[in-house]
Coordinates of C-alpha atoms in Angstrom, one line a residue:
X86 CA 0.0 0.0 0.0
X87 CA 2.8 2.5 0.9
X88 CA 4.3 2.3 -2.7
X89 CA 1.0 3.1 -4.3
X90 CA 0.3 5.9 -2.0
X91 CA 3.8 7.2 -2.6
X92 CA 3.2 7.2 -6.3
X93 CA -0.1 9.1 -5.9
X94 CA 1.5 11.8 -3.7
X95 CA 3.9 12.7 -6.5
X96 CA 1.0 13.6 -8.9
X97 CA -0.8 15.3 -6.0
X98 CA 2.0 17.8 -5.2
X99 CA 2.0 21.4 -6.1
X100 CA 4.5 24.2 -6.0
X101 CA 5.0 26.9 -3.5
X102 CA 2.8 29.4 -5.2
X103 CA -0.4 27.4 -5.3
X104 CA -1.5 27.4 -1.8
X105 CA -0.6 28.9 1.5
X106 CA 1.4 26.9 4.2
X107 CA -1.6 26.3 6.4
X108 CA -3.6 24.7 3.5
X109 CA -0.7 22.5 2.6
X110 CA 0.0 21.3 6.2
X111 CA -3.7 20.4 6.6
X112 CA -3.7 18.5 3.4
X113 CA -0.5 16.5 4.1
X114 CA -1.6 15.8 7.7
X115 CA -4.8 14.4 6.3
X116 CA -2.7 12.4 3.7
X117 CA -0.5 11.0 6.5
X118 CA -3.6 10.1 8.5
X119 CA -5.1 8.1 5.8
X120 CA -2.0 6.4 4.2
X121 CA 0.3 6.1 7.3
X122 CA 3.3 7.8 5.7
X123 CA 4.8 11.3 6.1
X124 CA 4.4 13.4 2.9
X125 CA 8.1 14.4 3.0
X126 CA 8.1 15.3 -0.7
X127 CA 6.2 18.5 0.4
X128 CA 9.2 19.5 2.5
X129 CA 7.0 20.3 5.3
X130 CA 8.5 18.0 8.0
X131 CA 11.9 18.1 9.6
X132 CA 14.3 15.4 8.9
X133 CA 13.6 13.9 12.4
X134 CA 9.8 14.0 11.9
X135 CA 10.2 12.1 8.6
X136 CA 12.6 9.6 10.0
X137 CA 10.3 8.8 12.9
X138 CA 7.2 8.5 10.6
X139 CA 9.2 6.3 8.1
X140 CA 10.2 4.2 11.1
X141 CA 6.7 3.7 12.4
X142 CA 5.7 2.9 8.7
X143 CA 8.3 0.0 8.5
X144 CA 7.1 -1.2 12.0
X145 CA 3.7 -1.3 10.7
X146 CA 4.7 -3.2 7.6
X147 CA 6.6 -5.8 9.7
X148 CA 3.6 -6.3 11.9
X149 CA 1.4 -6.8 8.9
X150 CA 3.7 -9.3 7.4
X151 CA 3.9 -11.3 10.7
X152 CA 0.0 -11.3 10.9
X153 CA -0.1 -12.3 7.3
X154 CA 2.0 -15.5 7.9
X155 CA -0.1 -16.2 10.9
X156 CA -3.4 -15.9 9.0
X157 CA -2.1 -17.9 6.0
X158 CA -1.2 -20.8 8.3
X159 CA -4.9 -20.6 9.5
X160 CA -6.7 -20.4 6.2
X161 CA -4.5 -22.9 4.3
X162 CA -6.6 -25.7 6.0
X163 CA -9.8 -23.7 5.9
X164 CA -11.1 -22.8 2.4
X165 CA -14.3 -21.0 3.9
X166 CA -12.0 -18.7 6.1
X167 CA -9.9 -18.3 3.0
X168 CA -12.8 -17.2 0.9
X169 CA -14.0 -14.7 3.7
X170 CA -10.5 -13.3 4.1
X171 CA -10.1 -12.7 0.4
X172 CA -13.5 -10.8 0.5
X173 CA -12.4 -8.7 3.4
X174 CA -9.0 -8.0 1.5
X175 CA -10.8 -7.1 -1.7
X176 CA -13.1 -4.8 0.1
X177 CA -10.3 -3.0 2.0
X178 CA -8.1 -2.7 -1.2
X179 CA -11.1 -1.0 -3.0
X180 CA -11.7 1.4 -0.2
X181 CA -8.0 2.2 -0.1
X182 CA -8.0 2.9 -3.8
X183 CA -11.1 4.9 -3.6
X184 CA -9.7 7.1 -0.7
X185 CA -6.4 7.5 -2.6
X186 CA -8.1 8.6 -5.8
X187 CA -10.4 11.0 -3.8
X188 CA -7.3 12.6 -2.2
X189 CA -5.7 13.3 -5.7
X190 CA -8.9 15.2 -6.5
X191 CA -8.7 17.0 -3.2
X192 CA -5.3 18.4 -4.3
X193 CA -6.7 19.4 -7.7
X194 CA -9.7 21.1 -6.0
X195 CA -7.3 23.2 -3.6
X196 CA -5.6 24.4 -6.8
X197 CA -8.8 25.2 -8.7
X198 CA -10.0 28.6 -9.5
X199 CA -13.7 27.5 -9.5
X200 CA -13.5 26.7 -5.7
X201 CA -16.5 27.0 -3.5
X202 CA -17.1 30.5 -2.1
X203 CA -15.3 30.0 1.1
X204 CA -12.4 32.0 2.6
X205 CA -9.2 30.3 3.2
X206 CA -8.4 30.4 6.8
X207 CA -4.8 31.4 7.5
X208 CA -5.3 31.1 11.3
X209 CA -6.6 27.9 13.0
X210 CA -4.9 24.4 13.4
X211 CA -2.4 22.6 11.1
X212 CA -4.5 19.5 11.3
X213 CA -8.0 18.6 10.9
X214 CA -10.7 17.0 13.4
X215 CA -10.0 13.4 13.8
X216 CA -13.6 12.3 14.1
X217 CA -14.5 14.3 11.0
X218 CA -11.7 12.8 9.1
X219 CA -12.7 9.3 10.2
X220 CA -16.3 9.8 8.9
X221 CA -15.1 11.4 5.8
X222 CA -12.9 8.4 5.1
X223 CA -15.9 6.1 5.3
X224 CA -17.7 8.1 2.6
X225 CA -14.6 8.5 0.4
X226 CA -13.7 4.8 0.7
X227 CA -17.1 3.9 -0.6
X228 CA -16.9 6.4 -3.6
X229 CA -16.3 4.1 -6.5
X230 CA -17.6 6.5 -9.0
X231 CA -15.9 9.7 -10.5
X232 CA -18.8 11.8 -9.5
X233 CA -18.9 10.6 -6.0
X234 CA -15.2 11.1 -5.7
X235 CA -15.4 14.7 -6.8
X236 CA -18.3 15.4 -4.3
X237 CA -16.2 14.1 -1.3
X238 CA -13.0 15.8 -2.7
X239 CA -14.9 19.2 -2.7
X240 CA -15.9 18.5 0.9
X241 CA -12.5 17.8 2.3
X242 CA -11.1 20.6 0.2
X243 CA -13.5 23.1 1.7
X244 CA -12.7 21.8 5.2
X245 CA -9.0 22.1 4.6
X246 CA -9.5 25.8 3.5
X247 CA -11.6 26.5 6.4
X248 CA -11.6 24.1 9.3
X249 CA -15.1 23.9 10.9
X250 CA -17.1 24.2 7.7
X251 CA -18.6 20.9 8.0
X252 CA -19.7 18.8 11.0
X253 CA -20.3 14.9 11.0
X254 CA -24.0 15.7 10.6
X255 CA -23.3 17.9 7.5
X256 CA -21.3 14.9 5.9
X257 CA -24.4 12.7 6.6
X258 CA -26.7 15.2 4.9
X259 CA -24.4 15.4 1.8
X260 CA -24.2 11.6 1.7
X261 CA -28.0 11.2 1.7
X262 CA -28.8 13.6 -1.2
X263 CA -30.4 11.9 -4.2
X264 CA -27.8 12.1 -7.1
X265 CA -30.4 13.4 -9.5
X266 CA -31.4 16.0 -6.9
X267 CA -27.7 16.9 -6.5
X268 CA -27.4 17.6 -10.2
X269 CA -30.4 19.8 -10.2
X270 CA -29.0 21.8 -7.2
X271 CA -25.6 22.2 -8.9
X272 CA -27.5 23.7 -11.9
X273 CA -29.3 26.0 -9.6
X274 CA -26.0 27.1 -8.0
X275 CA -24.5 28.2 -11.3
X276 CA -26.7 31.2 -10.9
X277 CA -26.0 31.8 -7.2
X278 CA -25.2 35.3 -6.1
X279 CA -24.0 35.1 -2.4
X280 CA -26.7 33.1 -0.6
X281 CA -29.5 33.7 -3.1
X282 CA -30.4 32.8 -6.6
X283 CA -32.2 35.2 -8.9
X284 CA -35.6 33.6 -10.1
X285 CA -34.9 35.4 -13.5
X286 CA -31.9 33.4 -14.4
X287 CA -31.7 30.0 -12.9
X288 CA -33.5 28.3 -15.7
X289 CA -35.1 25.4 -13.8
X290 CA -38.8 24.8 -14.3
X291 CA -41.5 24.5 -11.6
X292 CA -41.3 20.6 -11.3
X293 CA -37.5 20.8 -10.7
X294 CA -37.9 23.5 -8.1
X295 CA -40.4 21.4 -6.3
X296 CA -38.0 18.5 -6.3
X297 CA -35.3 20.8 -4.5
X298 CA -38.0 22.1 -2.2
X299 CA -39.1 18.6 -1.3
X300 CA -35.4 17.7 -0.7
X301 CA -35.3 20.6 1.9
X302 CA -32.6 22.5 -0.3
X303 CA -34.5 25.7 -1.0
X304 CA -37.3 27.4 0.9
X305 CA -40.9 27.4 -0.3
X306 CA -42.5 30.7 0.9
X307 CA -46.0 31.8 0.7
X308 CA -44.8 35.1 -0.8
X309 CA -41.6 35.5 -2.9
X310 CA -38.5 37.0 -1.4
X311 CA -36.8 39.9 -3.3
X312 CA -33.6 41.6 -3.4
X313 CA -33.4 45.5 -4.4
X314 CA -31.1 47.0 -6.8
X315 CA -28.7 49.6 -5.1
X316 CA -28.5 53.3 -6.2
X317 CA -25.3 54.1 -8.0
X318 CA -23.6 56.4 -10.5
X319 CA -20.8 56.4 -13.0
X320 CA -17.9 58.9 -13.4
X321 CA -19.9 60.8 -15.9
X322 CA -22.8 61.5 -13.5
X323 CA -25.3 59.2 -15.0
X324 CA -27.5 57.3 -12.5
X325 CA -27.6 53.5 -12.5
X326 CA -29.4 50.7 -10.6
X327 CA -26.9 48.1 -9.5
X328 CA -26.3 44.6 -8.2
X329 CA -22.7 43.7 -7.6
X330 CA -20.7 40.9 -6.2
X331 CA -16.9 40.9 -5.5
X332 CA -15.8 40.6 -9.1
X333 CA -18.8 41.0 -11.3
X334 CA -22.1 42.8 -11.3
X335 CA -25.0 44.2 -13.4
X336 CA -26.3 47.7 -13.8
X337 CA -29.4 49.2 -15.3
X338 CA -29.7 52.8 -16.4
X339 CA -32.1 54.9 -14.3
X340 CA -33.0 56.6 -17.6
X341 CA -33.7 53.3 -19.5
X342 CA -37.2 52.5 -20.3
X343 CA -38.0 49.2 -18.5
X344 CA -40.6 46.8 -19.8
X345 CA -42.3 46.6 -16.5
X346 CA -45.8 47.8 -15.6
X347 CA -45.4 50.0 -12.6
X348 CA -49.2 50.7 -12.4
X349 CA -49.8 47.1 -11.2
X350 CA -48.1 45.3 -8.2
X351 CA -47.6 41.6 -9.1
X352 CA -45.5 39.8 -6.5
X353 CA -44.9 37.0 -9.0
X354 CA -43.2 39.3 -11.5
X355 CA -39.5 38.4 -11.5
X356 CA -38.6 42.1 -12.1
X357 CA -40.8 44.7 -10.5
X358 CA -40.8 48.0 -8.6
X359 CA -41.0 48.5 -4.9
X360 CA -40.9 52.0 -3.5
X361 CA -39.6 53.4 -6.7
X362 CA -36.7 50.9 -6.6
X363 CA -36.3 47.8 -8.9
X364 CA -36.2 44.5 -7.2
X365 CA -35.8 40.9 -8.4
X366 CA -37.5 37.9 -6.9
X367 CA -34.9 35.4 -5.5
X368 CA -34.8 31.8 -4.2
X369 CA -33.1 31.2 -0.8
X370 CA -31.4 28.1 0.6
X371 CA -32.6 26.2 3.6
X372 CA -30.3 25.2 6.3
X373 CA -29.6 22.0 4.5
X374 CA -29.2 23.8 1.3
X375 CA -26.6 26.1 2.8
X376 CA -24.4 23.0 3.7
X377 CA -24.6 21.4 0.3
X378 CA -23.9 24.7 -1.5
X379 CA -20.8 25.0 0.3
X380 CA -19.3 22.2 -2.1
X381 CA -20.8 23.7 -5.2
X382 CA -18.4 25.3 -7.6
X383 CA -18.1 29.1 -7.2
X384 CA -18.8 30.6 -10.7
X385 CA -19.6 34.4 -10.2
X386 CA -19.0 35.2 -13.9
X387 CA -21.6 32.6 -15.0
X388 CA -24.1 33.7 -12.4
X389 CA -23.9 37.4 -13.3
X390 CA -23.9 36.6 -17.0
X391 CA -27.0 34.5 -16.5
X392 CA -28.6 37.5 -14.5
X393 CA -27.6 39.9 -17.3
X394 CA -29.3 37.6 -19.8
X395 CA -32.5 37.3 -17.9
X396 CA -32.8 41.1 -17.3
X397 CA -32.3 41.5 -21.2
X398 CA -36.0 40.6 -21.5
X399 CA -36.8 43.7 -19.6
X400 CA -34.4 46.3 -20.7
X401 CA -32.4 46.7 -24.0
X402 CA -28.7 47.7 -24.6
X403 CA -27.2 50.2 -23.9
X404 CA -29.5 50.6 -21.0
X405 CA -28.0 47.6 -19.2
X406 CA -24.4 46.6 -18.6
X407 CA -22.6 43.4 -17.4
X408 CA -19.9 44.7 -15.1
X409 CA -16.5 43.4 -14.3
X410 CA -14.0 44.7 -11.6
X411 CA -10.6 45.7 -12.8
X412 CA -7.9 46.2 -10.2
X413 CA -7.3 50.0 -9.4
X414 CA -10.1 50.9 -11.8
X415 CA -13.3 49.4 -10.4
X416 CA -16.3 48.1 -12.1
X417 CA -16.4 48.6 -16.0
X418 CA -18.8 47.3 -18.6
X419 CA -17.6 44.0 -19.9
X420 CA -18.5 44.7 -23.5
X421 CA -16.6 48.0 -23.9
X422 CA -13.7 47.0 -21.8
X423 CA -13.0 43.6 -23.7
X424 CA -10.2 44.1 -26.2

């Protein structure tokens, strides 16, 4: 087992610019926890720590070899015991392979730019909670499909970035989600803006939303929830209504004619006016949805592009702009700023 984990650790490595030291420390401590060897290729441990870990690994191997001889003597005269032992070995081998493959995906996830919208904790422990790792290992060990491995890789990567993100209960919730419902939820999260989803842009039909509601992932309120645009202006003095995130946003000119009937208040309208300010109806996660959303890819460009496309039904260019934040400049129109 040591040799296979050692081979995988080579492909899982990254250079010094890809992640901060805390993230690396948490990742390799988890690796050591699962595979029983020090990740000395990362250059994180002292020479003494590596020697001690390698000595412990050799001791384990010696004990395993001795136990193997003892068991072999017993099963040589007992075919039924041999069959059971082989089944146990095959199961353990599969669990090991599944966990190792998932850990490689964890490393890839930690380097991914489309990571969940969670801050990386520079403070906090260098290692993760043992009980949580034990439970995660059970789920990862059973992850025989690529999709399942990707799911549990995102879970551990999120926990490595910010310890305490998940609890054992959270892992159980994630494990019990129906795969088809999980795919619907991922589609919904592509249009997520912070902790809400514009009703104008997610693209799911009524039946699909009901499935997510039945799974306790989104709230089903008697009256729709809404988010208002903020009042803003450009450097040229023109007034705009805006919804902005950290990197992207949308803006509607306050002088642009909107295809909205202001004389009638209809709460089901996806874009309407309230107290003279445009608002959009939104969907909100339940507590369970909040947990599952933590492992959904963070795609703000896609989310705001979807919102922009949805708003084009109500206002024409140039009365609406898709915004992108440029360092030392601020938010600019994507169309006019693209070379």
